[in-house]
Amino acid sequence: MTEIIQAAQTYLLPTYARPNFVLERGEGVYLYDTTGRRYLDFVAGIAVNALGYGDAEVIETLVAQAQKLLHVSNLYHTEPSIALAKRLISLSPAFARVFFTNSGAEAVEAAIKLARKYAREQYGEGKTTFVAFENSFHGRTMGALALTAREKYRSPFMPLMPNVRFAAFNDANSLETAMGDDVCALIIEPVQGEGGLQVASNEFLNCCRTLCDKHQALLLADEIQCGLGRTGTLWAYEQTQIQPDLLTTAKPLAGGLPLGALLTTQAVANVIHPGDHGTTFGGGPLVTAVAEVVLRRISTPTFLAHIQAMSRYFEEALQRLALSKPAQIKELRGKGLMRGFQINGSAAIIREKAQDLGLLVATAGEDVIRLLPPLIIQPEQIDEALEKFQEIL
Ligand SMILES: *Cc1c(COP(=O)(O)O)cnc(C)c1O
């Protein structure tokens, strides 16, 4: 194990500060390291491993598709991506068309390009500004980064894409000031992920829609982290009155394989023609065959009902924890199976202590613990995690 970690420190670009164990295999909601130590996983690959580890149907589909065809490029038709697009659209009545990508950031990039082209064709030059929110996270590529608020992520890489304004989240006045007729799109995470698990209120989302309509701007819901069942409905926006014009999804879409997608309305899709945008790998047969299984499973009423039940259980357990630790826990945050709490002190230290007790958790900023269990989580496992927090706090 130490040899592997030393090699990582020698050869990998140090973009992550990883703990001193090496993960080797997973089963259900548990991971095992190379020494055989077990971890209860409340990170799930950062909201990726919705069906946990070792799902039989996922593996079977992966093997069967690998034997048939891995890749032919988007120059040709293949069945899995078309079947997946059809299922995504039939489950998402607000949208008409899909563009597949390899990651979340690439789905955001596609949305940026489409918003620019749509605005140019509909309204002429000059309508090129994007509005995003404080504490937002939309990815690490230059366009997506320009829409990401955190200074630490942005400043070393300036200059970024120009014409981006930031508004305060859940603050209608601030948004009204930021919006204008030069805006081509407003991008919002209905539940902020990396930025600290803030939930957009229904009134605020209504305000986003109204201001977009007033200024003829597209509304883009970034559901890369909060979508695909995580808050109890397929898309988080479904629990509100709004309909976005664009939606980005990625993390859990292919059950651990890299896949993202941009969903658009027909009106927006109409400005796109062959050659306008593309990708070599995006939506290849292997990843989309697996995603078909993941999407079919997550979107069943029984599975969504399970998420809703676990979400209530999780919320109540967290409320009990917060009541018993008033000095340590400042505020409960999040929604569905995307929850956490703000603590008095350093979230990184709590995360390390949890690791020592065999529980993997994520952070969001300096002082928020972020909990993203696989969606197949059971009450006993929520209890197990919360007992460990009792001990740590
Ligand atoms: C993770 C994330 C992204 C970026 O996705 P990548 O696959 O890491 O490029 C964008 N938006 C949100 C809300 C995310 O959580």
CSV table of C-alpha atoms and ligand atoms in Angstrom, one decimal:
chain,number,residue,atom,x,y,z
A,1,MET,CA,0.0,0.0,0.0
A,2,THR,CA,2.7,2.5,0.9
A,3,GLU,CA,4.5,1.7,-2.3
A,4,ILE,CA,1.4,2.6,-4.3
A,5,ILE,CA,1.0,5.8,-2.4
A,6,GLN,CA,4.7,6.7,-2.9
A,7,ALA,CA,4.3,6.1,-6.6
A,8,ALA,CA,1.2,8.3,-6.7
A,9,GLN,CA,3.2,11.1,-5.0
A,10,THR,CA,6.0,10.6,-7.6
A,11,TYR,CA,4.1,10.3,-10.8
A,12,LEU,CA,0.7,11.9,-10.5
A,13,LEU,CA,0.1,15.6,-10.9
A,14,PRO,CA,-0.8,16.6,-7.3
A,15,THR,CA,-4.3,17.9,-8.1
A,16,TYR,CA,-5.8,16.0,-5.1
A,17,ALA,CA,-4.8,15.5,-1.5
A,18,ARG,CA,-5.7,11.8,-1.1
A,19,PRO,CA,-5.9,9.8,2.2
A,20,ASN,CA,-3.3,7.1,3.0
A,21,PHE,CA,-5.2,4.0,1.9
A,22,VAL,CA,-5.8,2.5,-1.5
A,23,LEU,CA,-9.3,1.4,-2.5
A,24,GLU,CA,-9.5,-1.9,-4.2
A,25,ARG,CA,-13.1,-3.2,-4.5
A,26,GLY,CA,-16.7,-2.4,-3.6
A,27,GLU,CA,-19.9,-4.2,-2.8
A,28,GLY,CA,-23.2,-2.4,-2.3
A,29,VAL,CA,-22.6,0.7,-0.2
A,30,TYR,CA,-19.2,-0.5,1.1
A,31,LEU,CA,-15.7,-0.1,-0.2
A,32,TYR,CA,-12.6,-2.2,0.8
A,33,ASP,CA,-9.0,-1.1,0.7
A,34,THR,CA,-6.0,-3.2,-0.2
A,35,THR,CA,-5.6,-4.3,3.5
A,36,GLY,CA,-9.2,-5.5,3.5
A,37,ARG,CA,-10.5,-2.6,5.6
A,38,ARG,CA,-14.1,-1.8,5.1
A,39,TYR,CA,-15.6,1.7,4.6
A,40,LEU,CA,-19.2,2.8,4.5
A,41,ASP,CA,-19.4,5.1,1.5
A,42,PHE,CA,-21.3,8.4,1.9
A,43,VAL,CA,-19.4,9.9,-1.1
A,44,ALA,CA,-20.5,7.5,-3.8
A,45,GLY,CA,-17.8,8.8,-6.2
A,46,ILE,CA,-19.3,12.3,-5.6
A,47,ALA,CA,-22.9,11.4,-6.3
A,48,VAL,CA,-21.9,9.0,-9.2
A,49,ASN,CA,-22.4,5.5,-7.8
A,50,ALA,CA,-26.2,5.7,-7.5
A,51,LEU,CA,-26.6,2.0,-7.6
A,52,GLY,CA,-23.6,1.3,-5.4
A,53,TYR,CA,-20.9,-1.1,-6.2
A,54,GLY,CA,-21.1,-4.4,-8.1
A,55,ASP,CA,-24.6,-4.1,-9.4
A,56,ALA,CA,-25.3,-7.3,-11.3
A,57,GLU,CA,-27.3,-5.8,-14.1
A,58,VAL,CA,-24.8,-3.0,-14.7
A,59,ILE,CA,-21.9,-5.5,-15.0
A,60,GLU,CA,-23.9,-7.9,-17.2
A,61,THR,CA,-24.8,-5.0,-19.6
A,62,LEU,CA,-21.3,-3.7,-19.6
A,63,VAL,CA,-19.8,-7.1,-20.5
A,64,ALA,CA,-22.4,-7.9,-23.1
A,65,GLN,CA,-22.0,-4.5,-24.8
A,66,ALA,CA,-18.1,-4.8,-24.6
A,67,GLN,CA,-18.4,-8.0,-26.5
A,68,LYS,CA,-20.5,-6.4,-29.2
A,69,LEU,CA,-19.0,-2.9,-29.7
A,70,LEU,CA,-17.0,-0.3,-27.7
A,71,HIS,CA,-16.7,2.6,-30.1
A,72,VAL,CA,-17.4,3.7,-33.7
A,73,SER,CA,-17.5,7.5,-33.3
A,74,ASN,CA,-20.5,9.8,-33.7
A,75,LEU,CA,-20.1,9.6,-37.4
A,76,TYR,CA,-22.4,6.5,-37.3
A,77,HIS,CA,-25.7,5.4,-35.7
A,78,THR,CA,-25.5,3.0,-32.9
A,79,GLU,CA,-28.5,1.7,-31.0
A,80,PRO,CA,-27.6,2.3,-27.3
A,81,SER,CA,-27.2,6.1,-27.5
A,82,ILE,CA,-30.4,6.4,-29.4
A,83,ALA,CA,-32.3,4.2,-26.9
A,84,LEU,CA,-30.9,6.3,-24.0
A,85,ALA,CA,-31.8,9.6,-25.7
A,86,LYS,CA,-35.4,8.3,-26.3
A,87,ARG,CA,-35.7,7.3,-22.6
A,88,LEU,CA,-34.3,10.6,-21.3
A,89,ILE,CA,-36.7,12.6,-23.4
A,90,SER,CA,-39.7,10.4,-22.7
A,91,LEU,CA,-39.0,10.9,-18.9
A,92,SER,CA,-38.4,14.6,-19.3
A,93,PRO,CA,-41.4,16.2,-21.1
A,94,ALA,CA,-39.9,19.7,-21.0
A,95,PHE,CA,-37.2,18.7,-23.4
A,96,ALA,CA,-37.0,17.4,-27.0
A,97,ARG,CA,-33.3,16.7,-27.8
A,98,VAL,CA,-30.2,15.3,-26.2
A,99,PHE,CA,-26.4,15.9,-26.8
A,100,PHE,CA,-24.1,13.4,-25.1
A,101,THR,CA,-20.8,14.3,-23.6
A,102,ASN,CA,-18.0,12.6,-21.5
A,103,SER,CA,-18.4,14.7,-18.4
A,104,GLY,CA,-20.4,17.3,-16.6
A,105,ALA,CA,-18.2,20.2,-17.6
A,106,GLU,CA,-18.5,19.3,-21.3
A,107,ALA,CA,-22.3,19.3,-20.9
A,108,VAL,CA,-22.0,22.8,-19.5
A,109,GLU,CA,-19.7,23.8,-22.3
A,110,ALA,CA,-22.3,22.5,-24.9
A,111,ALA,CA,-24.9,24.6,-23.1
A,112,ILE,CA,-22.8,27.7,-23.2
A,113,LYS,CA,-22.2,27.3,-27.0
A,114,LEU,CA,-25.9,26.6,-27.7
A,115,ALA,CA,-27.1,29.6,-25.6
A,116,ARG,CA,-24.7,31.8,-27.5
A,117,LYS,CA,-25.8,30.5,-30.9
A,118,TYR,CA,-29.5,30.6,-30.0
A,119,ALA,CA,-29.2,34.2,-28.8
A,120,ARG,CA,-27.3,35.3,-31.9
A,121,GLU,CA,-29.7,33.7,-34.4
A,122,GLN,CA,-32.8,34.9,-32.5
A,123,TYR,CA,-31.8,38.4,-31.4
A,124,GLY,CA,-28.6,39.3,-33.2
A,125,GLU,CA,-25.1,40.3,-31.9
A,126,GLY,CA,-24.4,41.5,-28.4
A,127,LYS,CA,-26.6,39.1,-26.4
A,128,THR,CA,-23.7,37.1,-25.0
A,129,THR,CA,-23.7,37.5,-21.2
A,130,PHE,CA,-24.2,34.7,-18.7
A,131,VAL,CA,-25.5,35.1,-15.2
A,132,ALA,CA,-24.5,32.6,-12.6
A,133,PHE,CA,-24.6,32.5,-8.8
A,134,GLU,CA,-22.3,33.0,-5.9
A,135,ASN,CA,-21.0,29.6,-4.5
A,136,SER,CA,-21.9,27.9,-7.8
A,137,PHE,CA,-19.9,25.1,-9.3
A,138,HIS,CA,-20.2,24.2,-13.0
A,139,GLY,CA,-16.9,22.5,-13.8
A,140,ARG,CA,-13.2,23.1,-14.4
A,141,THR,CA,-13.0,23.7,-18.2
A,142,MET,CA,-12.5,27.4,-19.2
A,143,GLY,CA,-16.1,28.1,-20.0
A,144,ALA,CA,-17.6,26.2,-17.1
A,145,LEU,CA,-15.0,27.7,-14.8
A,146,ALA,CA,-16.1,31.2,-15.9
A,147,LEU,CA,-19.5,30.3,-14.6
A,148,THR,CA,-18.1,28.9,-11.3
A,149,ALA,CA,-17.9,31.5,-8.5
A,150,ARG,CA,-15.2,30.2,-6.2
A,151,GLU,CA,-12.2,32.6,-6.4
A,152,LYS,CA,-9.7,29.8,-5.5
A,153,TYR,CA,-10.8,27.8,-8.6
A,154,ARG,CA,-10.8,30.9,-10.9
A,155,SER,CA,-8.0,33.3,-10.1
A,156,PRO,CA,-5.0,31.2,-11.1
A,157,PHE,CA,-6.4,30.7,-14.6
A,158,MET,CA,-7.5,34.2,-15.5
A,159,PRO,CA,-8.5,35.5,-18.0
A,160,LEU,CA,-11.6,33.4,-18.3
A,161,MET,CA,-14.5,33.7,-20.7
A,162,PRO,CA,-15.7,37.3,-20.4
A,163,ASN,CA,-19.3,38.6,-19.9
A,164,VAL,CA,-20.3,36.6,-16.8
A,165,ARG,CA,-22.1,38.3,-13.9
A,166,PHE,CA,-22.7,36.7,-10.5
A,167,ALA,CA,-25.8,37.2,-8.4
A,168,ALA,CA,-26.4,36.1,-4.7
A,169,PHE,CA,-28.2,32.8,-4.5
A,170,ASN,CA,-31.8,32.9,-3.3
A,171,ASP,CA,-31.7,36.7,-3.5
A,172,ALA,CA,-34.3,38.1,-6.0
A,173,ASN,CA,-33.0,41.7,-5.8
A,174,SER,CA,-29.5,40.7,-6.5
A,175,LEU,CA,-30.6,38.6,-9.5
A,176,GLU,CA,-32.8,41.4,-10.8
A,177,THR,CA,-29.7,43.7,-10.8
A,178,ALA,CA,-27.5,41.1,-12.6
A,179,MET,CA,-30.1,40.3,-15.3
A,180,GLY,CA,-30.5,42.5,-18.4
A,181,ASP,CA,-31.2,42.3,-22.2
A,182,ASP,CA,-27.6,41.4,-22.9
A,183,VAL,CA,-28.1,38.1,-21.0
A,184,CYS,CA,-28.3,34.9,-23.2
A,185,ALA,CA,-28.6,32.5,-20.3
A,186,LEU,CA,-28.9,32.1,-16.5
A,187,ILE,CA,-27.4,29.0,-15.0
A,188,ILE,CA,-28.5,27.6,-11.6
A,189,GLU,CA,-28.0,24.5,-9.6
A,190,PRO,CA,-31.5,23.8,-8.0
A,191,VAL,CA,-29.4,22.4,-5.1
A,192,GLN,CA,-25.9,23.7,-4.9
A,193,GLY,CA,-23.4,20.9,-4.6
A,194,GLU,CA,-19.7,21.9,-4.1
A,195,GLY,CA,-20.8,25.4,-3.0
A,196,GLY,CA,-22.3,24.2,0.3
A,197,LEU,CA,-25.7,22.4,-0.2
A,198,GLN,CA,-27.9,25.4,-0.4
A,199,VAL,CA,-31.4,24.7,-1.8
A,200,ALA,CA,-33.0,27.2,-4.2
A,201,SER,CA,-36.4,28.1,-2.9
A,202,ASN,CA,-39.5,27.7,-5.1
A,203,GLU,CA,-40.1,31.4,-5.1
A,204,PHE,CA,-36.6,32.1,-6.2
A,205,LEU,CA,-36.7,29.6,-9.0
A,206,ASN,CA,-40.0,31.2,-10.1
A,207,CYS,CA,-38.1,34.5,-10.1
A,208,CYS,CA,-35.4,33.0,-12.2
A,209,ARG,CA,-37.9,31.9,-14.8
A,210,THR,CA,-39.8,35.2,-14.8
A,211,LEU,CA,-36.6,37.3,-15.2
A,212,CYS,CA,-35.4,35.0,-18.0
A,213,ASP,CA,-38.7,35.4,-19.8
A,214,LYS,CA,-38.5,39.2,-19.3
A,215,HIS,CA,-35.0,39.4,-20.8
A,216,GLN,CA,-35.4,36.6,-23.4
A,217,ALA,CA,-32.7,34.6,-21.7
A,218,LEU,CA,-32.5,30.8,-21.5
A,219,LEU,CA,-32.8,29.2,-18.1
A,220,LEU,CA,-30.2,26.4,-17.7
A,221,ALA,CA,-30.6,24.0,-14.8
A,222,ASP,CA,-27.4,22.3,-13.9
A,223,GLU,CA,-28.6,19.0,-12.4
A,224,ILE,CA,-25.2,17.3,-12.7
A,225,GLN,CA,-25.1,16.6,-9.0
A,226,CYS,CA,-28.7,17.1,-7.8
A,227,GLY,CA,-30.5,15.4,-10.7
A,228,LEU,CA,-31.3,11.7,-11.6
A,229,GLY,CA,-33.2,10.9,-8.5
A,230,ARG,CA,-30.9,12.3,-5.8
A,231,THR,CA,-33.6,14.6,-4.4
A,232,GLY,CA,-36.5,12.1,-4.8
A,233,THR,CA,-37.7,13.0,-8.3
A,234,LEU,CA,-35.9,12.3,-11.5
A,235,TRP,CA,-35.0,16.0,-11.8
A,236,ALA,CA,-34.9,18.4,-8.9
A,237,TYR,CA,-36.7,21.1,-10.8
A,238,GLU,CA,-39.8,18.8,-11.1
A,239,GLN,CA,-40.6,19.7,-7.4
A,240,THR,CA,-41.0,23.3,-8.5
A,241,GLN,CA,-43.2,25.2,-10.9
A,242,ILE,CA,-40.5,26.1,-13.4
A,243,GLN,CA,-39.4,24.5,-16.7
A,244,PRO,CA,-35.8,25.1,-17.7
A,245,ASP,CA,-34.9,25.5,-21.4
A,246,LEU,CA,-31.6,23.6,-20.9
A,247,LEU,CA,-30.6,20.9,-18.4
A,248,THR,CA,-27.2,19.4,-17.8
A,249,THR,CA,-26.8,16.0,-16.2
A,250,ALA,CA,-23.8,13.7,-15.8
A,251,LYS,CA,-22.4,12.2,-12.5
A,252,PRO,CA,-24.6,9.1,-11.9
A,253,LEU,CA,-25.9,8.8,-15.5
A,254,ALA,CA,-23.8,5.8,-16.5
A,255,GLY,CA,-23.4,4.2,-13.0
A,256,GLY,CA,-19.7,5.1,-12.7
A,257,LEU,CA,-18.7,5.3,-16.4
A,258,PRO,CA,-18.0,8.8,-17.8
A,259,LEU,CA,-21.1,10.2,-19.4
A,260,GLY,CA,-22.9,13.6,-19.5
A,261,ALA,CA,-25.8,15.0,-21.4
A,262,LEU,CA,-27.3,18.3,-22.3
A,263,LEU,CA,-31.1,18.3,-22.7
A,264,THR,CA,-32.7,21.1,-24.8
A,265,THR,CA,-36.1,22.3,-25.9
A,266,GLN,CA,-37.0,22.0,-29.6
A,267,ALA,CA,-36.7,25.8,-30.0
A,268,VAL,CA,-33.1,25.7,-28.9
A,269,ALA,CA,-32.3,22.6,-30.8
A,270,ASN,CA,-33.5,24.3,-34.0
A,271,VAL,CA,-30.4,26.5,-34.2
A,272,ILE,CA,-28.0,23.5,-34.3
A,273,HIS,CA,-26.9,21.9,-37.6
A,274,PRO,CA,-24.4,19.2,-38.5
A,275,GLY,CA,-20.9,20.5,-37.8
A,276,ASP,CA,-21.8,23.1,-35.2
A,277,HIS,CA,-20.7,21.0,-32.2
A,278,GLY,CA,-19.3,17.5,-31.6
A,279,THR,CA,-17.3,15.0,-29.6
A,280,THR,CA,-15.2,11.9,-30.4
A,281,PHE,CA,-16.2,9.8,-27.4
A,282,GLY,CA,-19.4,11.4,-26.1
A,283,GLY,CA,-22.4,8.9,-25.9
A,284,GLY,CA,-20.5,5.9,-27.1
A,285,PRO,CA,-22.2,2.5,-27.2
A,286,LEU,CA,-20.6,1.1,-24.0
A,287,VAL,CA,-21.4,4.0,-21.7
A,288,THR,CA,-24.9,4.6,-23.1
A,289,ALA,CA,-25.8,0.9,-22.8
A,290,VAL,CA,-25.0,1.0,-19.1
A,291,ALA,CA,-26.7,4.3,-18.7
A,292,GLU,CA,-30.0,2.9,-20.1
A,293,VAL,CA,-30.0,0.4,-17.3
A,294,VAL,CA,-29.2,3.0,-14.6
A,295,LEU,CA,-31.8,5.5,-15.9
A,296,ARG,CA,-34.5,2.7,-16.2
A,297,ARG,CA,-33.8,1.6,-12.7
A,298,ILE,CA,-33.6,5.1,-11.1
A,299,SER,CA,-36.8,6.3,-12.8
A,300,THR,CA,-39.1,3.6,-11.6
A,301,PRO,CA,-41.8,4.8,-9.1
A,302,THR,CA,-40.6,2.2,-6.6
A,303,PHE,CA,-37.1,3.3,-6.7
A,304,LEU,CA,-38.0,7.0,-6.4
A,305,ALA,CA,-40.3,6.1,-3.5
A,306,HIS,CA,-37.4,4.4,-1.8
A,307,ILE,CA,-35.3,7.6,-2.2
A,308,GLN,CA,-38.1,9.7,-0.8
A,309,ALA,CA,-38.4,7.3,2.2
A,310,MET,CA,-34.7,7.2,2.8
A,311,SER,CA,-34.5,11.0,2.5
A,312,ARG,CA,-37.1,11.5,5.3
A,313,TYR,CA,-35.3,8.9,7.4
A,314,PHE,CA,-31.9,10.6,6.8
A,315,GLU,CA,-33.4,14.1,7.6
A,316,GLU,CA,-34.9,12.9,10.9
A,317,ALA,CA,-31.6,11.2,11.9
A,318,LEU,CA,-29.6,14.3,11.1
A,319,GLN,CA,-32.1,16.5,13.1
A,320,ARG,CA,-31.5,14.2,16.1
A,321,LEU,CA,-27.8,14.5,15.6
A,322,ALA,CA,-27.9,18.3,15.4
A,323,LEU,CA,-30.1,18.5,18.5
A,324,SER,CA,-27.6,16.4,20.5
A,325,LYS,CA,-24.6,18.4,19.2
A,326,PRO,CA,-25.7,22.0,19.3
A,327,ALA,CA,-22.2,23.3,19.9
A,328,GLN,CA,-20.7,21.5,16.9
A,329,ILE,CA,-23.5,21.6,14.2
A,330,LYS,CA,-24.5,25.1,13.1
A,331,GLU,CA,-27.0,24.3,10.4
A,332,LEU,CA,-28.4,21.3,8.5
A,333,ARG,CA,-28.3,21.7,4.7
A,334,GLY,CA,-29.4,20.0,1.5
A,335,LYS,CA,-32.3,17.9,0.3
A,336,GLY,CA,-33.1,14.3,-0.5
A,337,LEU,CA,-30.1,12.1,-0.4
A,338,MET,CA,-27.9,15.2,-0.8
A,339,ARG,CA,-27.5,16.5,2.7
A,340,GLY,CA,-25.0,17.7,5.2
A,341,PHE,CA,-24.3,20.1,7.9
A,342,GLN,CA,-22.3,23.2,8.6
A,343,ILE,CA,-20.0,22.8,11.5
A,344,ASN,CA,-18.1,25.0,13.9
A,345,GLY,CA,-14.6,24.2,12.8
A,346,SER,CA,-12.9,22.4,9.9
A,347,ALA,CA,-14.8,20.0,7.8
A,348,ALA,CA,-11.6,18.4,6.6
A,349,ILE,CA,-10.7,17.3,10.1
A,350,ILE,CA,-14.2,15.7,10.6
A,351,ARG,CA,-13.8,14.0,7.2
A,352,GLU,CA,-10.4,12.5,8.4
A,353,LYS,CA,-11.9,11.3,11.7
A,354,ALA,CA,-14.7,9.7,9.8
A,355,GLN,CA,-12.3,7.9,7.6
A,356,ASP,CA,-10.4,6.6,10.6
A,357,LEU,CA,-13.8,5.1,11.8
A,358,GLY,CA,-14.4,3.6,8.4
A,359,LEU,CA,-16.9,6.2,7.0
A,360,LEU,CA,-16.2,8.1,3.8
A,361,VAL,CA,-17.8,11.6,3.6
A,362,ALA,CA,-17.2,14.6,1.4
A,363,THR,CA,-16.9,18.3,2.2
A,364,ALA,CA,-18.3,21.4,0.5
A,365,GLY,CA,-16.1,24.4,1.2
A,366,GLU,CA,-14.3,24.9,4.5
A,367,ASP,CA,-17.0,24.1,7.1
A,368,VAL,CA,-19.7,21.9,5.4
A,369,ILE,CA,-19.8,18.1,5.6
A,370,ARG,CA,-21.5,16.8,2.5
A,371,LEU,CA,-23.2,13.4,2.5
A,372,LEU,CA,-24.0,11.7,-0.8
A,373,PRO,CA,-24.8,8.0,-0.1
A,374,PRO,CA,-25.5,5.7,-3.0
A,375,LEU,CA,-29.3,5.9,-3.7
A,376,ILE,CA,-29.7,2.2,-2.8
A,377,ILE,CA,-28.9,3.1,0.9
A,378,GLN,CA,-30.9,1.4,3.6
A,379,PRO,CA,-31.9,2.7,7.1
A,380,GLU,CA,-29.4,0.5,9.0
A,381,GLN,CA,-26.6,2.1,7.0
A,382,ILE,CA,-27.8,5.6,7.7
A,383,ASP,CA,-27.9,4.7,11.4
A,384,GLU,CA,-24.4,3.3,11.1
A,385,ALA,CA,-23.1,6.6,9.6
A,386,LEU,CA,-24.9,8.7,12.1
A,387,GLU,CA,-23.6,6.6,15.0
A,388,LYS,CA,-20.1,7.3,13.8
A,389,PHE,CA,-20.8,11.1,13.7
A,390,GLN,CA,-22.1,10.9,17.3
A,391,GLU,CA,-18.7,9.5,18.2
A,392,ILE,CA,-16.7,12.0,16.1
A,393,LEU,CA,-18.5,15.1,17.1
B,1,LIG,C1,-19.4,17.9,-10.8
B,1,LIG,C2,-20.2,19.0,-11.3
B,1,LIG,C3,-19.9,19.6,-12.6
B,1,LIG,C4,-18.7,19.1,-13.4
B,1,LIG,O1,-18.8,17.8,-13.8
B,1,LIG,P1,-17.4,17.0,-14.2
B,1,LIG,O2,-17.9,15.7,-14.7
B,1,LIG,O3,-16.5,17.0,-13.0
B,1,LIG,O4,-16.9,17.8,-15.3
B,1,LIG,C5,-20.7,20.6,-13.0
B,1,LIG,N1,-21.8,21.0,-12.3
B,1,LIG,C6,-22.1,20.5,-11.1
B,1,LIG,C7,-23.3,21.0,-10.4
B,1,LIG,C8,-21.3,19.5,-10.6
B,1,LIG,O5,-21.7,19.0,-9.4
